[in-house]
């Protein structure tokens, strides 16, 4: 079982991950430092899945109103 330093939830309101480069780099840095990272962000034409795990980061996407 992998040990985590803690858990981090990131909420993004304008761009999907991993397209939002700044937030994606922050997420990877947290992961690399032992945190379990989960992100909630909007869907887009390129990123339509409601859930996926990329490079160990859990991403939940919602439909923009």
Tab-separated table of C-alpha atoms in Angstrom, residues 3-65:
chain	number	residue	atom	x	y	z
A	3	UNK	CA	1.773	5.989	1.761
A	4	UNK	CA	0.523	9.502	1.035
A	5	UNK	CA	1.511	12.744	2.772
A	6	UNK	CA	-2.086	13.867	2.419
A	7	UNK	CA	-4.873	14.451	-0.043
A	8	UNK	CA	-5.440	17.526	-2.191
A	9	UNK	CA	-8.611	18.510	-4.046
A	10	UNK	CA	-8.198	21.042	-6.839
A	11	UNK	CA	-11.269	22.720	-8.323
A	12	UNK	CA	-10.881	24.390	-11.713
A	13	UNK	CA	-13.680	26.476	-13.190
A	14	UNK	CA	-12.423	27.629	-16.574
A	15	UNK	CA	-10.351	24.953	-18.367
A	16	UNK	CA	-10.189	21.153	-18.348
A	17	UNK	CA	-7.193	19.196	-17.144
A	18	UNK	CA	-4.625	18.438	-18.383
A	19	UNK	CA	-5.178	21.299	-20.869
A	20	UNK	CA	-4.833	23.965	-18.138
A	21	UNK	CA	-1.037	23.790	-18.077
A	22	UNK	CA	-0.478	25.805	-14.888
A	23	UNK	CA	-2.873	23.724	-12.793
A	24	UNK	CA	-1.617	20.497	-14.381
A	25	UNK	CA	1.988	21.306	-13.406
A	26	UNK	CA	0.857	22.117	-9.851
A	27	UNK	CA	-1.006	18.801	-9.709
A	28	UNK	CA	2.047	16.874	-10.875
A	29	UNK	CA	4.297	18.627	-8.354
A	30	UNK	CA	1.932	17.739	-5.517
A	31	UNK	CA	1.766	14.126	-6.725
A	32	UNK	CA	5.554	13.961	-6.995
A	33	UNK	CA	5.797	15.129	-3.382
A	34	UNK	CA	3.622	12.308	-2.101
A	35	UNK	CA	0.127	13.781	-2.189
A	36	UNK	CA	-2.932	12.024	-3.558
A	37	UNK	CA	-4.364	14.550	-6.032
A	38	UNK	CA	-7.952	14.756	-7.217
A	39	UNK	CA	-9.188	17.498	-9.539
A	40	UNK	CA	-12.641	18.665	-10.557
A	41	UNK	CA	-12.834	20.647	-13.793
A	42	UNK	CA	-15.112	21.349	-16.759
A	43	UNK	CA	-15.476	19.138	-19.820
A	44	UNK	CA	-14.580	20.382	-23.304
A	45	UNK	CA	-14.747	19.139	-26.885
A	46	UNK	CA	-11.311	17.521	-26.443
A	47	UNK	CA	-11.887	16.208	-22.907
A	48	UNK	CA	-15.332	14.627	-22.717
A	49	UNK	CA	-14.850	11.853	-20.146
A	50	UNK	CA	-16.602	12.381	-16.825
A	51	UNK	CA	-13.749	10.615	-15.021
A	52	UNK	CA	-10.269	9.508	-15.846
A	53	UNK	CA	-6.971	8.967	-14.102
A	54	UNK	CA	-3.919	10.406	-15.825
A	55	UNK	CA	-0.433	9.833	-14.420
A	56	UNK	CA	-1.901	8.962	-11.028
A	57	UNK	CA	-4.087	12.094	-10.816
A	58	UNK	CA	-7.856	11.538	-10.592
A	59	UNK	CA	-9.835	13.938	-12.768
A	60	UNK	CA	-13.595	14.422	-12.519
A	61	UNK	CA	-15.172	16.579	-15.212
A	62	UNK	CA	-18.525	18.328	-15.246
A	63	UNK	CA	-20.599	19.743	-18.090
A	64	UNK	CA	-20.365	23.528	-18.319
A	65	UNK	CA	-23.717	25.271	-17.789
